[in-house]
Amino acid sequence: MRADLEIIEEWVRPGSRVLDLGCGDGELLAHLMKQKQVSGYGLEIDHDNITLCLEKGVPVIEKNIDDGLVSIRNHSFDTVIMTQALQVMERPDQIIDEMLRIGKECIVTFPNFGHWRARGYLAFRGKMPVSKFLPYTWYNTPNIHFCTFKDFERLCVERNIYIQERTVVDHSHRDHWWIRLWPNMLGEIAIYRITR
Amino acid sequence: MSREYPQDSVGLVQPQVLHFDQPLELVCGQTLNSYTLIIETYGTLNKDGSNAVLICHALSGNHHVAGYHSDDDKKPGWWDSAVGPGKAIDTNKFFVVCLNNLGGCHGSTGPASINPETDKPYGPDFPIVTVRDWVNSQVRLADHFGIQQWAAIVGGSLGGMQALQWSIDFPERLRHCLVIASAPKLSAQNIAFNEVARQAISRDIEFHDGHYYGENTVPRTGLMLARMLGHITYLSADGMGEKFGRELRSDNISFDFTPQFEVESYLRYQGKRFSTAFDANTYLLMTKALDYYDPAAEYDNSLSSAVAQTQCKFFVASFTTDWRFSPERSREIVDALVDAGKQVSYAEIDAHHGHDAFLIPIPRYMEVFSAYMKQVEADTPAIESHDTVGGTDNAC
């Protein structure tokens, strides 16, 4: 399993009710259902991923998260998770508000645009960063709202969101001591546990 | 020599007629002292009766879901695309049961049947049956086969309503509930369409207040109009445009009222065909069952409360251009199930076929349907695979 998902697994309590926004092929939920006896759903829009979820027995609901989550009651989930999808949302701030409304706590992961490679790419080449990890060009990228860890944490301060825990890893989702020294420069993906 | 059927067809099938003598109390207050259900089954029931799938039909459907009744049949059953060896509902794995509902006109007790009290056809005196009544009659059918718990109950449209009602009324008797192109209740617009259809039938001079059986006639025109109206609402504007456009049957406009546009002659053909194959009183009954369906009504109009006691897992699917049972209505079901904390999956299929899409083997539809049925299979203890060649294994 992806290393970031292993970190998330540690943060999810056994038997809890989980909503995974942009659940992909259902890997995380399938794992959590098996290992932690969680219940819940994945929300997904990609057709192939929906089929993969169904084949795994992961409850998946076809839904565009940008359309909102109004039908879901306040605090009706123990944990709302969004891995690597925040940057494709139309309004990441609103979706975080929604996640915190329906979930008692939320886990969010996203790529760090403040990483030294992205900075260097723009600074020295004068072009929007393209990498193996972020392979799109500016005009066709689904990633429309990049931010850095600092940006995200500033949003949390402004919106009274409490960061309970943060782990910063490299693109292979590995934790290194040197990343902890200067996460916004050296970390590529952050995993946040937030509440309000 | 008998005809060759495709490998994935259940092949030649035979209906079976079952009589039930235990009185059935209906929601309307009346009682059917005895009744007949005509059914078909495909595949083999395993020893513990755990691999049974019930298919509930929609407004004009019947027990003949898959396969052929004779070598001369041009068309197979109404859902042959989804039921057969290796298909979404795999008859190599599941024992599939389908019936004609009470009030129907294909062999189960209905308005054209003889009322034992009068020795005449029931006609308009056949009691109004509801979705719940159908479910109650289907419970007897399950008992007949010794099926304690269905592996799945599957239905589209009005059939989906029956599947959902099962999950509410008999939560312990099904493991999976598949609700396709359905709704938790009809909208005013939907009831309005049904009312126009009913008026078309009951105002036909040949209707004779429903007693047309004795008059040696049938309200053909009314039924035809009802079907034509229904048919329009089952298609999407785009689908109709794509299929017919403004195509003419001949080269020139004739400036009279004969059918000139292809869509006109198509509707007339469909209407006419239906008017000779379907019973008018049954049509009235089926549309009423649709109108009355509202499982949330007994729960303070809260669908979440209505589904609170369900125990099965759910699969809900809708089609983008279906405006008679729109995706919004399916999402209401999904939202209620999520609200009640039930396990549910939902797919919204891109299709231009309107409501009819649920009967059409659209690739993505069949893909998600099959993927979900794999889960049904995984949740079925002691499934015995019967890799028989199509058509030889019909337990009827």
XYZ file of C-alpha atoms in Angstrom:
592
model
C 0.000 0.000 0.000
C 1.048 3.583 -0.653
C 3.111 4.893 2.246
C 0.856 7.913 2.851
C -2.107 5.577 3.194
C -0.226 3.674 5.889
C 0.240 6.897 7.809
C -3.452 7.684 7.414
C -4.366 4.212 8.635
C -2.601 4.932 11.917
C -4.750 8.011 12.376
C -8.099 6.288 11.801
C -9.757 4.711 14.818
C -11.049 1.138 14.547
C -14.761 0.812 13.814
C -15.151 4.456 12.837
C -17.296 5.853 10.052
C -15.162 7.161 7.232
C -15.828 9.199 4.101
C -13.079 9.201 1.482
C -13.432 12.072 -0.975
C -11.903 11.189 -4.306
C -11.326 7.617 -3.176
C -9.650 6.479 -6.414
C -9.660 2.714 -6.831
C -10.775 2.248 -3.220
C -7.425 0.953 -1.966
C -7.467 2.960 1.256
C -11.084 2.173 2.158
C -10.694 -1.512 1.326
C -7.669 -1.601 3.612
C -9.390 0.330 6.396
C -12.493 -1.875 6.139
C -10.360 -4.974 6.508
C -7.797 -3.814 9.050
C -9.832 -1.380 11.112
C -13.407 -2.560 10.506
C -14.430 0.926 9.458
C -17.671 1.583 7.604
C -18.262 4.328 5.111
C -18.061 5.348 1.499
C -15.804 6.606 -1.179
C -16.883 9.435 -3.423
C -15.448 9.238 -6.907
C -16.074 10.587 -10.364
C -13.707 8.505 -12.500
C -15.597 5.645 -14.151
C -12.764 3.109 -14.119
C -12.058 3.798 -10.473
C -15.739 3.334 -9.609
C -15.711 -0.102 -11.232
C -12.519 -1.008 -9.361
C -14.167 0.020 -6.080
C -17.251 -2.074 -6.838
C -15.082 -5.084 -7.623
C -13.328 -4.678 -4.282
C -16.629 -4.394 -2.457
C -15.871 -0.823 -1.439
C -19.075 1.227 -1.230
C -18.575 3.975 -3.792
C -20.869 6.808 -4.731
C -20.493 8.518 -8.082
C -20.406 12.191 -7.272
C -18.643 15.344 -8.272
C -17.364 16.719 -4.978
C -17.353 20.233 -6.446
C -21.174 20.014 -6.528
C -21.096 20.104 -2.739
C -21.886 17.752 0.097
C -25.033 19.478 1.346
C -27.035 16.264 1.645
C -24.659 14.962 4.310
C -25.510 15.787 7.883
C -23.199 17.695 10.280
C -20.619 15.521 12.031
C -22.135 12.357 10.611
C -18.683 10.882 9.901
C -15.857 10.264 12.340
C -13.205 10.946 9.736
C -13.391 12.594 6.326
C -10.352 11.914 4.170
C -9.119 13.587 1.017
C -5.861 12.345 -0.434
C -4.163 14.218 -3.268
C -7.351 15.798 -4.528
C -7.477 19.202 -2.817
C -5.582 20.835 -5.690
C -8.169 19.734 -8.268
C -11.110 21.222 -6.381
C -12.806 24.360 -7.689
C -12.821 25.883 -4.210
C -10.468 24.036 -1.845
C -11.350 26.369 1.017
C -15.046 25.600 0.710
C -14.506 21.881 0.458
C -12.355 21.964 3.601
C -15.160 23.814 5.369
C -17.592 21.156 4.181
C -15.276 18.345 5.294
C -15.022 19.872 8.741
C -18.784 20.288 8.890
C -19.633 16.661 8.089
C -16.633 15.067 9.774
C -15.544 15.148 13.395
C -12.022 15.249 12.067
C -10.428 15.365 8.630
C -7.307 14.047 7.017
C -5.997 15.960 4.027
C -2.979 15.279 1.848
C -1.750 17.394 -1.034
C 1.428 18.038 -3.018
C 3.634 20.901 -1.858
C 4.165 23.515 -4.530
C 6.800 25.095 -2.300
C 9.112 22.121 -2.726
C 12.609 23.134 -3.885
C 12.217 21.371 -7.213
C 9.071 23.304 -8.110
C 10.677 26.522 -6.934
C 13.827 25.820 -8.918
C 11.881 24.902 -12.033
C 10.041 28.202 -12.047
C 13.026 30.265 -10.876
C 15.599 28.954 -13.331
C 13.584 27.742 -16.301
C 10.889 30.393 -16.033
C 8.248 27.762 -16.746
C 5.495 26.107 -14.748
C 6.950 23.012 -13.121
C 6.424 19.691 -14.874
C 7.763 16.534 -13.246
C 7.177 12.824 -13.096
C 5.160 13.480 -9.982
C 3.209 16.398 -11.528
C 3.259 15.475 -15.202
C 0.762 18.008 -16.588
C 1.390 21.229 -18.468
C -0.294 24.439 -17.361
C -3.123 24.263 -19.894
C -4.267 20.685 -19.355
C -3.602 20.154 -15.690
C -6.476 19.082 -13.467
C -4.468 20.623 -10.632
C -5.951 24.095 -10.622
C -5.267 25.190 -7.055
C -1.752 24.438 -6.008
C -0.551 25.625 -2.649
C 2.418 25.257 -0.378
C 2.363 23.922 3.157
C 2.696 27.506 4.359
C -0.311 28.577 2.283
C -2.413 25.758 3.664
C -1.421 26.449 7.247
C -2.196 30.113 6.783
C -5.695 29.167 5.576
C -6.071 27.036 8.701
C -5.189 30.016 10.904
C -7.582 32.321 9.048
C -10.457 29.833 9.244
C -9.858 28.719 12.832
C -8.916 25.229 11.760
C -6.866 23.330 14.301
C -4.001 21.257 12.922
C -3.787 18.234 15.184
C -0.974 16.501 13.399
C 1.187 16.919 10.326
C 3.522 14.524 8.607
C 5.610 15.652 5.667
C 7.080 13.087 3.285
C 8.874 12.851 -0.034
C 7.276 11.789 -3.296
C 7.634 8.124 -2.322
C 5.748 8.963 0.852
C 8.809 8.395 2.995
C 9.564 10.394 6.081
C 13.152 11.728 6.427
C 14.797 13.634 9.275
C 15.994 16.327 6.880
C 12.481 16.996 5.603
C 11.501 17.863 9.151
C 14.188 20.565 9.225
C 12.645 22.552 6.399
C 9.379 20.916 5.367
C 8.087 23.640 3.060
C 11.299 23.426 1.010
C 12.082 19.724 1.236
C 8.745 18.002 1.688
C 6.704 16.940 -1.307
C 3.482 15.696 0.264
C 1.944 16.709 3.558
C -0.580 14.700 5.502
C -2.629 16.830 7.859
C -5.087 15.851 10.545
C -7.386 18.792 11.157
C -10.429 19.644 13.277
C -12.408 22.726 14.078
C -33.859 -29.758 -35.422
C -33.984 -27.180 -32.694
C -32.432 -23.791 -33.104
C -28.975 -22.894 -31.829
C -29.021 -20.306 -29.055
C -26.088 -18.066 -28.158
C -23.689 -19.394 -25.506
C -24.685 -16.622 -23.133
C -28.418 -17.251 -23.490
C -30.481 -19.319 -21.068
C -31.964 -20.756 -24.256
C -35.372 -22.362 -24.331
C -37.342 -21.726 -21.146
C -40.747 -22.641 -19.809
C -42.943 -20.712 -17.434
C -44.278 -22.410 -14.345
C -47.632 -21.732 -12.714
C -47.919 -21.741 -8.927
C -51.169 -21.672 -6.957
C -51.353 -20.159 -3.508
C -54.321 -20.972 -1.290
C -53.295 -18.986 1.743
C -55.351 -15.751 1.664
C -53.389 -12.598 0.933
C -54.566 -9.492 2.743
C -54.032 -6.449 0.608
C -53.152 -2.923 1.678
C -56.475 -1.668 0.274
C -58.330 -3.801 2.820
C -59.514 -6.514 0.463
C -58.293 -10.092 0.514
C -57.363 -12.438 -2.291
C -58.379 -15.849 -0.974
C -56.282 -17.666 -3.496
C -54.180 -16.616 -6.404
C -51.876 -17.789 -9.124
C -48.401 -16.570 -9.959
C -46.723 -17.375 -13.233
C -42.970 -17.501 -12.913
C -39.786 -18.441 -14.689
C -36.550 -19.580 -13.124
C -33.084 -19.918 -14.592
C -30.046 -21.631 -13.135
C -29.963 -24.000 -10.179
C -30.816 -23.342 -6.563
C -28.003 -24.507 -4.320
C -28.586 -26.769 -1.316
C -28.847 -24.038 1.283
C -30.976 -21.843 -0.978
C -28.487 -19.003 -0.719
C -27.863 -18.236 -4.383
C -31.301 -17.004 -5.358
C -31.863 -13.704 -7.136
C -35.318 -12.216 -7.521
C -36.018 -9.946 -10.469
C -38.988 -7.622 -10.110
C -40.555 -6.271 -13.256
C -41.597 -2.759 -14.194
C -44.928 -1.437 -15.463
C -45.317 -3.520 -18.589
C -42.886 -6.319 -17.745
C -43.602 -9.916 -16.896
C -42.084 -13.220 -15.816
C -40.351 -13.815 -19.134
C -37.051 -12.127 -18.369
C -34.590 -14.159 -20.414
C -34.380 -16.836 -23.061
C -36.971 -17.981 -25.576
C -40.324 -19.708 -25.250
C -40.073 -21.419 -28.602
C -37.666 -21.864 -31.458
C -39.820 -19.445 -33.455
C -39.468 -16.569 -30.963
C -37.819 -13.617 -32.636
C -37.077 -11.786 -29.405
C -35.859 -13.133 -26.073
C -37.224 -12.084 -22.660
C -37.242 -8.403 -21.703
C -33.958 -8.396 -19.781
C -32.040 -11.028 -21.705
C -29.151 -8.578 -22.017
C -28.499 -8.794 -18.284
C -29.520 -12.356 -17.422
C -27.786 -15.481 -18.703
C -24.610 -17.538 -18.461
C -21.710 -15.125 -17.912
C -23.952 -12.056 -17.980
C -24.352 -9.476 -15.193
C -26.816 -11.774 -13.423
C -24.929 -14.953 -14.120
C -27.220 -17.967 -14.341
C -24.211 -20.249 -13.957
C -23.931 -18.930 -10.428
C -27.343 -17.725 -9.416
C -30.806 -19.223 -9.329
C -32.889 -16.478 -10.891
C -36.589 -16.158 -10.123
C -38.918 -13.839 -12.010
C -42.651 -13.544 -11.827
C -45.590 -11.740 -13.277
C -46.986 -9.621 -10.469
C -50.531 -9.857 -9.135
C -52.834 -7.771 -11.273
C -50.741 -8.615 -14.311
C -51.967 -9.914 -17.623
C -49.442 -12.594 -18.485
C -50.700 -15.482 -16.408
C -50.768 -14.344 -12.789
C -54.099 -13.572 -11.171
C -55.317 -10.254 -12.514
C -58.333 -8.386 -13.816
C -58.850 -10.832 -16.683
C -58.881 -13.822 -14.297
C -62.140 -15.375 -13.194
C -63.381 -14.057 -9.873
C -64.372 -17.241 -7.982
C -67.198 -15.357 -6.277
C -68.911 -14.317 -9.488
C -67.516 -16.806 -11.997
C -66.834 -13.835 -14.254
C -63.630 -11.941 -14.948
C -62.735 -9.494 -12.155
C -62.458 -6.605 -14.582
C -62.474 -3.305 -12.705
C -63.358 -5.125 -9.462
C -59.898 -6.569 -9.158
C -58.546 -4.990 -5.995
C -55.985 -2.218 -6.316
C -52.649 -3.858 -5.580
C -49.673 -1.953 -4.213
C -45.938 -2.495 -4.255
C -46.170 -3.817 -0.699
C -48.794 -6.384 -1.768
C -46.501 -7.570 -4.508
C -43.661 -7.933 -2.038
C -45.931 -9.935 0.272
C -46.846 -12.251 -2.593
C -43.170 -12.581 -3.523
C -42.420 -13.624 0.079
C -44.730 -16.603 -0.463
C -42.813 -17.343 -3.619
C -39.544 -17.337 -1.660
C -41.099 -19.658 0.907
C -42.250 -21.977 -1.860
C -38.644 -22.455 -2.962
C -37.294 -22.567 0.590
C -35.351 -19.365 0.040
C -34.777 -17.851 3.471
C -32.671 -14.980 2.203
C -32.280 -13.765 -1.366
C -28.710 -13.226 -2.483
C -30.104 -10.164 -4.232
C -33.351 -8.569 -5.284
C -33.035 -6.596 -8.480
C -35.433 -4.235 -10.184
C -35.598 -1.333 -12.578
C -38.166 1.465 -12.394
C -41.300 0.061 -10.673
C -39.217 -3.095 -10.121
C -36.685 -1.046 -8.156
C -39.507 0.156 -5.932
C -40.337 -3.473 -5.092
C -36.694 -4.216 -4.314
C -36.522 -1.199 -1.988
C -39.820 -2.179 -0.318
C -38.442 -5.666 0.334
C -35.445 -4.177 2.126
C -37.770 -2.131 4.356
C -40.467 -4.741 5.054
C -38.316 -7.880 5.209
C -34.839 -6.649 6.100
C -33.520 -10.078 7.043
C -34.616 -11.739 3.829
C -32.175 -10.190 1.362
C -28.446 -9.526 1.318
C -28.326 -7.125 -1.598
C -30.831 -4.719 -3.079
C -30.285 -3.341 -6.592
C -32.450 -0.347 -7.402
C -32.055 0.819 -10.988
C -33.620 3.885 -12.652
C -36.143 4.133 -9.859
C -37.472 6.668 -7.371
C -38.567 6.740 -3.719
C -41.944 8.061 -4.879
C -43.435 9.584 -8.010
C -43.409 13.315 -8.619
C -46.584 15.257 -9.432
C -45.458 15.373 -13.068
C -45.073 11.607 -13.116
C -48.514 11.024 -11.593
C -49.891 13.465 -14.156
C -48.524 11.391 -17.035
C -50.086 8.286 -15.502
C -53.422 10.057 -15.180
C -53.456 11.031 -18.851
C -52.721 7.407 -19.719
C -55.556 6.216 -17.504
C -57.959 8.750 -18.951
C -57.055 7.666 -22.472
C -57.995 4.108 -21.540
C -61.090 4.695 -19.442
C -62.596 7.155 -21.931
C -62.220 4.744 -24.804
C -65.755 3.776 -25.860
C -64.670 0.141 -25.891
C -63.647 0.248 -22.227
C -67.166 -0.411 -20.895
C -66.164 0.672 -17.388
C -63.586 -2.085 -17.377
C -66.069 -4.843 -18.262
C -64.908 -5.171 -21.846
C -64.077 -8.888 -21.468
C -67.766 -9.763 -21.717
C -68.272 -7.402 -24.617
C -65.818 -9.228 -26.825
C -63.790 -6.095 -27.360
C -60.802 -4.260 -25.883
C -60.141 -0.511 -25.547
C -57.404 -0.647 -28.150
C -57.327 3.050 -28.938
C -57.037 4.020 -25.291
C -54.252 1.547 -24.627
C -52.462 2.679 -27.749
C -52.613 6.336 -26.694
C -51.497 5.455 -23.176
C -48.530 3.573 -24.547
C -47.627 6.292 -27.022
C -47.592 8.853 -24.236
C -45.597 6.517 -21.996
C -43.155 5.790 -24.754
C -42.394 9.481 -25.293
C -41.609 9.859 -21.616
C -39.334 6.806 -21.628
C -37.119 8.317 -24.306
C -35.009 11.446 -24.086
C -35.321 14.419 -26.401
C -31.790 13.765 -27.647
C -32.410 10.056 -28.085
C -35.552 10.693 -30.092
C -33.775 13.326 -32.154
C -30.956 10.926 -32.859
C -33.253 8.037 -33.729
C -35.835 9.867 -35.849
C -34.858 13.486 -36.356
C -37.421 14.945 -38.749
C -37.096 12.025 -41.140
C -40.069 11.596 -43.429
C -41.453 8.284 -44.608
C -41.756 9.554 -48.152
C -40.002 12.272 -50.089
C -42.635 14.966 -49.827
C -44.918 16.440 -47.239
C -48.477 15.448 -48.109
C -50.384 18.196 -46.248
C -52.781 15.828 -44.510
C -53.001 13.940 -41.217
C -51.535 10.637 -42.242
C -48.346 9.759 -40.380
C -45.493 11.274 -42.348
C -42.691 11.717 -39.862
C -40.862 8.538 -38.894
C -41.471 9.289 -35.231
C -45.231 9.318 -35.835
C -45.320 5.933 -37.484
C -42.943 4.519 -34.883
C -45.207 5.628 -32.040
C -48.279 4.316 -33.813
C -46.599 0.983 -34.389
C -45.457 0.693 -30.767
C -48.874 1.759 -29.489
C -50.736 -0.668 -31.707
C -48.488 -3.575 -30.864
C -48.893 -2.884 -27.162
C -52.670 -2.520 -27.404
C -53.051 -6.088 -28.579
C -50.549 -7.563 -26.144
C -51.468 -5.849 -22.885
C -54.580 -5.645 -20.754
C -56.123 -2.230 -20.158
C -57.245 -2.951 -16.591
C -53.745 -4.154 -15.764
C -52.310 -0.926 -17.153
C -54.599 1.051 -14.877
C -53.593 -1.047 -11.865
C -49.866 -0.834 -12.539
C -49.934 2.944 -12.891
C -51.863 3.208 -9.615
C -49.284 1.046 -7.856
C -46.651 3.478 -9.112
C -48.605 6.527 -7.957
C -49.291 5.151 -4.484
C -45.716 4.079 -3.815
C -44.232 6.159 -1.020
C -42.447 4.125 1.638
C -41.457 7.262 3.550
C -45.099 8.226 4.119
C -45.382 5.936 7.152
C -42.195 7.368 8.589
C -43.076 11.045 8.853
C -42.040 11.447 5.232
C -38.459 10.668 6.151
C -36.907 8.213 3.735
C -33.902 7.924 6.068
C -36.222 6.657 8.800
C -37.942 4.325 6.336
C -34.661 2.643 5.460
C -33.290 2.743 9.022
C -34.112 -0.910 9.712
C -32.784 -2.282 6.417
C -29.937 -4.771 6.721
C -28.841 -5.393 3.149
C -26.279 -3.662 0.993
C -27.549 -1.441 -1.782
C -26.608 -0.659 -5.350
C -28.378 2.269 -6.969
C -27.969 3.302 -10.598
C -29.510 5.994 -12.760
C -29.160 7.317 -16.292
C -28.286 10.877 -17.186
C -31.083 11.539 -19.702
C -33.813 9.689 -17.789
C -36.305 12.419 -16.957
C -39.146 10.123 -15.897
C -36.989 8.591 -13.124
C -34.195 11.110 -13.069
C -30.789 10.777 -11.404
C -31.948 13.276 -8.757
C -34.589 10.779 -7.623
C -32.008 7.995 -7.337
C -29.751 10.342 -5.405
C -32.594 10.854 -2.917
C -32.470 7.131 -2.231
C -28.675 7.194 -1.936
C -28.733 10.225 0.368
C -31.293 8.593 2.632
C -29.227 5.402 2.807
C -26.062 7.367 3.589
C -27.954 9.336 6.202
C -29.135 6.080 7.762
C -25.580 4.708 7.683
C -26.374 1.904 5.221
C -23.882 0.441 2.800
C -24.635 1.800 -0.661
C -22.918 2.246 -3.993
C -24.197 4.508 -6.729
C -23.429 4.904 -10.411
C -24.805 7.507 -12.772
C -24.579 6.200 -16.309
C -24.126 8.492 -19.300
C -26.768 7.385 -21.772
C -28.982 9.132 -24.282
C -31.744 6.516 -24.104
C -33.815 8.145 -21.370
C -35.665 5.828 -18.975
C -35.441 2.967 -21.462
C -31.693 2.876 -20.797
C -32.181 0.460 -17.909
C -33.157 -2.236 -20.396
C -30.302 -1.550 -22.795
C -26.867 -3.190 -22.446
C -24.892 0.062 -22.323
C -21.237 -0.978 -21.791
C -20.570 1.045 -18.639
C -23.945 0.065 -17.166
C -23.186 -3.628 -17.677
C -19.676 -3.086 -16.313
C -20.790 -1.608 -12.979
C -23.750 -3.987 -12.748
C -21.452 -6.998 -13.274
C -18.859 -5.603 -10.869
C -21.510 -5.249 -8.184
C -22.907 -8.711 -8.866
C -19.386 -10.045 -8.218
C -19.812 -8.693 -4.706
C -23.180 -10.406 -4.437
C -21.407 -13.586 -5.457
C -18.655 -13.044 -2.912
C -21.308 -12.597 -0.208
C -23.072 -15.820 -1.204
C -22.006 -18.844 0.802
C -21.430 -22.123 -1.025
C -22.016 -20.884 -4.536
C -21.877 -23.781 -6.947
C -20.811 -22.824 -10.400
C -22.672 -24.575 -13.178
C -20.735 -23.969 -16.335
C -23.374 -25.488 -18.492
C -23.881 -24.568 -22.071
C -26.733 -22.096 -22.403
C -30.220 -23.412 -22.300
C -29.821 -26.842 -20.814
C -30.089 -26.036 -17.178
C -33.394 -24.336 -16.693
C -35.040 -25.539 -13.566
C -38.616 -24.765 -14.451
